[in-house]
Coordinates of N, CA and C in Angstrom, one line a residue:
M1 N 195.7 57.1 162.7 CA 195.7 58.5 163.2 C 194.6 59.3 162.4
R2 N 194.4 59.0 161.1 CA 193.4 59.7 160.4 C 192.0 59.4 160.9
V3 N 191.8 58.2 161.3 CA 190.5 57.8 161.9 C 190.2 58.6 163.1
L4 N 191.2 58.7 164.0 CA 191.0 59.4 165.3 C 190.8 60.9 165.0
V5 N 191.5 61.5 164.1 CA 191.3 62.9 163.8 C 189.9 63.1 163.2
S6 N 189.5 62.3 162.3 CA 188.2 62.4 161.6 C 187.1 62.2 162.7
A7 N 187.3 61.3 163.6 CA 186.2 61.1 164.7 C 186.2 62.3 165.5
L8 N 187.3 62.9 165.9 CA 187.3 64.1 166.8 C 186.7 65.3 166.1
V9 N 187.0 65.5 164.8 CA 186.4 66.5 164.0 C 184.9 66.3 163.9
G10 N 184.4 65.1 163.7 CA 183.0 64.8 163.6 C 182.3 65.1 164.9
I11 N 182.9 64.7 166.0 CA 182.3 65.0 167.3 C 182.3 66.5 167.6
A12 N 183.3 67.2 167.2 CA 183.4 68.6 167.4 C 182.3 69.3 166.6
L13 N 182.1 68.9 165.4 CA 181.0 69.5 164.5 C 179.7 69.2 165.1
F14 N 179.5 68.0 165.5 CA 178.2 67.6 166.1 C 177.9 68.5 167.4
A15 N 178.9 68.6 168.2 CA 178.7 69.4 169.5 C 178.5 70.9 169.1
G16 N 179.1 71.4 168.1 CA 178.9 72.7 167.7 C 177.5 72.9 167.2
C17 N 177.0 72.0 166.3 CA 175.6 72.1 165.8 C 174.6 72.0 167.0
L18 N 174.9 71.1 167.9 CA 174.0 70.9 169.0 C 173.9 72.2 169.9
G19 N 175.1 72.8 170.1 CA 175.2 74.1 170.9 C 174.4 75.2 170.2
V20 N 174.6 75.3 168.9 CA 173.8 76.4 168.1 C 172.3 76.1 168.2
W21 N 171.9 74.9 168.1 CA 170.5 74.5 168.2 C 170.0 74.8 169.6
W22 N 170.7 74.5 170.6 CA 170.3 74.7 172.0 C 170.1 76.1 172.3
F23 N 170.9 77.0 171.8 CA 170.9 78.4 172.2 C 170.0 79.2 171.2
Y24 N 170.0 78.9 169.9 CA 169.4 79.8 169.0 C 167.9 79.3 168.6
F25 N 167.7 78.0 168.7 CA 166.3 77.5 168.3 C 165.2 78.1 169.1
P26 N 165.3 78.3 170.5 CA 164.2 78.9 171.2 C 164.0 80.4 170.8
V27 N 165.1 81.1 170.5 CA 165.0 82.5 170.1 C 164.3 82.5 168.7
W28 N 164.6 81.6 167.8 CA 163.9 81.5 166.5 C 162.5 81.3 166.7
K29 N 162.1 80.4 167.6 CA 160.7 80.1 167.9 C 159.9 81.3 168.4
V30 N 160.6 82.1 169.3 CA 159.9 83.3 169.8 C 159.7 84.3 168.6
E31 N 160.7 84.5 167.8 CA 160.6 85.5 166.7 C 159.5 85.0 165.7
T32 N 159.4 83.7 165.4 CA 158.4 83.2 164.5 C 157.0 83.4 165.1
S33 N 156.8 83.1 166.4 CA 155.5 83.3 167.0 C 155.1 84.7 167.0
V34 N 156.0 85.6 167.3 CA 155.7 87.1 167.2 C 155.3 87.5 165.8
R35 N 156.0 87.0 164.8 CA 155.7 87.4 163.4 C 154.3 86.9 163.0
K36 N 154.0 85.7 163.5 CA 152.6 85.1 163.2 C 151.5 86.0 163.7
Q37 N 151.8 86.7 164.8 CA 150.7 87.5 165.4 C 150.7 89.0 164.9
L38 N 151.6 89.3 164.0 CA 151.6 90.6 163.4 C 150.8 90.6 162.1
P39 N 150.2 91.7 161.7 CA 149.3 91.7 160.5 C 150.0 91.2 159.2
D40 N 151.2 91.8 158.9 CA 151.8 91.4 157.7 C 153.1 90.6 157.9
G41 N 153.4 90.3 159.2 CA 154.5 89.4 159.5 C 155.9 89.9 159.4
F42 N 156.0 91.2 159.0 CA 157.3 91.8 158.8 C 157.7 92.5 160.1
A43 N 158.9 92.2 160.6 CA 159.4 92.9 161.8 C 160.9 92.6 161.9
T44 N 161.6 93.5 162.5 CA 163.0 93.3 162.8 C 163.1 93.1 164.4
F45 N 164.0 92.2 164.8 CA 164.1 91.9 166.2 C 165.5 92.3 166.7
S46 N 165.6 92.6 168.0 CA 166.9 92.7 168.6 C 166.8 92.4 170.1
G47 N 167.8 91.8 170.6 CA 167.9 91.5 172.0 C 166.9 90.4 172.5
V48 N 166.5 89.5 171.6 CA 165.5 88.5 172.0 C 166.2 87.4 172.9
K49 N 165.5 87.1 173.9 CA 165.9 86.1 174.9 C 164.7 85.2 175.2
Y50 N 165.1 84.0 175.6 CA 164.1 83.0 176.0 C 164.4 82.5 177.4
N51 N 163.4 82.6 178.2 CA 163.6 82.1 179.6 C 163.0 80.7 179.7
R52 N 163.9 79.7 179.9 CA 163.5 78.3 179.9 C 162.6 78.0 181.1
S53 N 162.8 78.7 182.2 CA 162.1 78.4 183.4 C 160.6 78.9 183.4
T54 N 160.4 80.0 182.7 CA 159.0 80.5 182.6 C 158.4 80.2 181.3
G55 N 159.2 79.9 180.3 CA 158.6 79.7 178.9 C 158.3 80.9 178.2
A56 N 158.8 82.1 178.6 CA 158.5 83.3 178.0 C 159.7 83.8 177.2
G57 N 159.3 84.6 176.1 CA 160.3 85.2 175.3 C 160.2 86.7 175.4
C58 N 161.3 87.4 175.5 CA 161.3 88.8 175.6 C 162.3 89.4 174.6
G59 N 162.1 90.7 174.3 CA 163.0 91.4 173.4 C 162.4 92.6 172.8
Y60 N 163.1 93.1 171.8 CA 162.6 94.3 171.1 C 162.2 94.0 169.7
V61 N 161.1 94.6 169.2 CA 160.7 94.4 167.9 C 160.4 95.8 167.3
N62 N 160.7 95.9 166.0 CA 160.4 97.1 165.2 C 159.5 96.8 164.1
V63 N 158.3 97.3 164.2 CA 157.3 96.9 163.1 C 157.0 98.1 162.2
G64 N 157.8 99.2 162.4 CA 157.6 100.4 161.5 C 156.5 101.2 162.0
S65 N 155.7 101.7 161.1 CA 154.6 102.6 161.5 C 153.3 102.0 161.0
R66 N 153.0 100.8 161.4 CA 151.7 100.2 161.0 C 150.6 100.6 162.0
P67 N 149.4 100.8 161.5 CA 148.3 101.2 162.4 C 147.9 100.1 163.3
G68 N 147.6 100.5 164.5 CA 147.2 99.5 165.5 C 148.4 98.8 166.2
L69 N 149.6 99.1 165.9 CA 150.8 98.5 166.5 C 151.7 99.6 167.0
P70 N 152.5 99.3 168.0 CA 153.4 100.3 168.5 C 154.3 100.8 167.4
R71 N 154.6 102.1 167.5 CA 155.5 102.7 166.5 C 156.9 102.5 166.9
G72 N 157.7 102.2 165.9 CA 159.2 102.1 166.1 C 159.5 100.9 166.9
T73 N 160.7 101.0 167.6 CA 161.1 99.8 168.3 C 160.5 99.8 169.7
T74 N 159.9 98.7 170.1 CA 159.3 98.6 171.4 C 159.6 97.2 172.0
H75 N 159.5 97.1 173.3 CA 159.7 95.9 174.0 C 158.5 95.0 173.9
F76 N 158.7 93.7 173.9 CA 157.6 92.8 173.9 C 157.8 91.6 174.9
V77 N 156.8 91.0 175.3 CA 156.8 89.7 176.1 C 155.9 88.7 175.4
L78 N 156.4 87.6 175.0 CA 155.6 86.5 174.5 C 155.5 85.5 175.6
L79 N 154.3 85.3 176.1 CA 154.1 84.4 177.2 C 154.0 83.0 176.8
A80 N 154.1 82.0 177.7 CA 154.1 80.6 177.4 C 152.8 80.2 176.7
D81 N 151.7 80.8 176.9 CA 150.4 80.4 176.3 C 150.3 81.0 174.9
G82 N 151.3 81.8 174.4 CA 151.3 82.3 173.1 C 150.8 83.8 173.0
S83 N 150.3 84.3 174.1 CA 149.8 85.7 174.1 C 151.0 86.7 174.0
L84 N 150.8 87.8 173.3 CA 151.9 88.8 173.1 C 151.5 90.1 173.7
K85 N 152.4 90.6 174.5 CA 152.2 91.9 175.2 C 153.3 92.8 174.8
F86 N 152.8 94.1 174.5 CA 153.7 95.1 174.1 C 153.9 96.1 175.2
D87 N 155.0 96.8 175.3 CA 155.2 97.9 176.3 C 154.1 99.0 176.0
P88 N 153.4 99.4 177.0 CA 152.3 100.4 176.8 C 152.9 101.7 176.3
D89 N 152.3 102.4 175.4 CA 152.8 103.6 174.9 C 152.0 104.8 175.4
D90 N 151.2 104.6 176.5 CA 150.4 105.7 177.0 C 151.3 106.8 177.6
R91 N 151.0 108.0 177.3 CA 151.7 109.1 177.9 C 151.1 109.6 179.2
M92 N 151.9 110.1 180.0 CA 151.4 110.5 181.3 C 151.0 112.0 181.3
T93 N 149.9 112.2 180.6 CA 149.3 113.5 180.4 C 147.9 113.5 180.8
G94 N 147.3 114.6 180.9 CA 145.9 114.7 181.2 C 145.6 114.9 182.7
T95 N 144.4 114.5 183.1 CA 144.1 114.7 184.5 C 144.9 113.7 185.4
T96 N 144.8 114.0 186.7 CA 145.5 113.1 187.6 C 145.0 111.7 187.5
L97 N 143.7 111.4 187.3 CA 143.2 110.1 187.1 C 143.8 109.4 185.8
Q98 N 143.9 110.2 184.7 CA 144.5 109.6 183.5 C 146.0 109.3 183.7
Q99 N 146.7 110.2 184.4 CA 148.1 109.9 184.7 C 148.3 108.7 185.5
L100 N 147.4 108.5 186.5 CA 147.5 107.3 187.4 C 147.2 106.0 186.6
E101 N 146.2 106.1 185.7 CA 145.9 104.9 184.9 C 147.0 104.6 184.0
A102 N 147.7 105.6 183.4 CA 148.8 105.3 182.5 C 150.0 104.7 183.3
L103 N 150.2 105.2 184.5 CA 151.2 104.7 185.4 C 150.9 103.3 185.8
R104 N 149.7 102.9 186.1 CA 149.3 101.6 186.4 C 149.6 100.6 185.3
K105 N 149.3 101.0 184.0 CA 149.6 100.2 182.9 C 151.1 99.9 182.8
H106 N 151.9 100.9 183.0 CA 153.3 100.7 182.9 C 153.9 99.8 184.0
T107 N 153.4 100.0 185.2 CA 153.8 99.2 186.3 C 153.4 97.7 186.2
D108 N 152.2 97.5 185.6 CA 151.7 96.1 185.4 C 152.6 95.5 184.3
Y109 N 153.0 96.2 183.3 CA 153.9 95.7 182.3 C 155.3 95.4 182.9
L110 N 155.8 96.3 183.7 CA 157.1 96.0 184.3 C 157.1 94.8 185.2
A111 N 156.0 94.7 186.0 CA 155.9 93.5 186.8 C 155.9 92.2 186.0
L112 N 155.2 92.3 184.9 CA 155.2 91.1 184.0 C 156.6 90.8 183.4
V113 N 157.3 91.8 183.0 CA 158.7 91.7 182.5 C 159.6 91.0 183.6
Y114 N 159.5 91.6 184.8 CA 160.4 91.0 185.9 C 160.0 89.6 186.3
A115 N 158.7 89.3 186.2 CA 158.3 87.9 186.6 C 158.6 86.9 185.5
R116 N 158.6 87.3 184.3 CA 158.8 86.3 183.2 C 160.1 86.4 182.5
C117 N 160.8 87.5 182.5 CA 162.0 87.6 181.7 C 163.3 87.7 182.5
A118 N 163.2 88.0 183.7 CA 164.4 88.2 184.5 C 165.1 86.8 184.8

């Protein structure tokens, strides 16, 4: 009886470890790839998901107030080729042409999100 219980516990632990690896390992890879592309590598993540069919990772990253990077928490898309795209922070102000250009950047990013992350 002890052998049977020990075998069942061992199988349950193995299945649990395999489940954690299956679901968390891709998220960990996405977070690591994003950190490598940041200047100092420091960031906090939330809502990170990995789409196995497209190979893209999406979520929110907070890099603080570092120059050249989005301020505060912003959405990101890590494509399968390793390129990183941030949600554009362009404001819809200025002339009509400037507003249309900012709107185009936002719609291009949203199309990327729906194609890769949904």
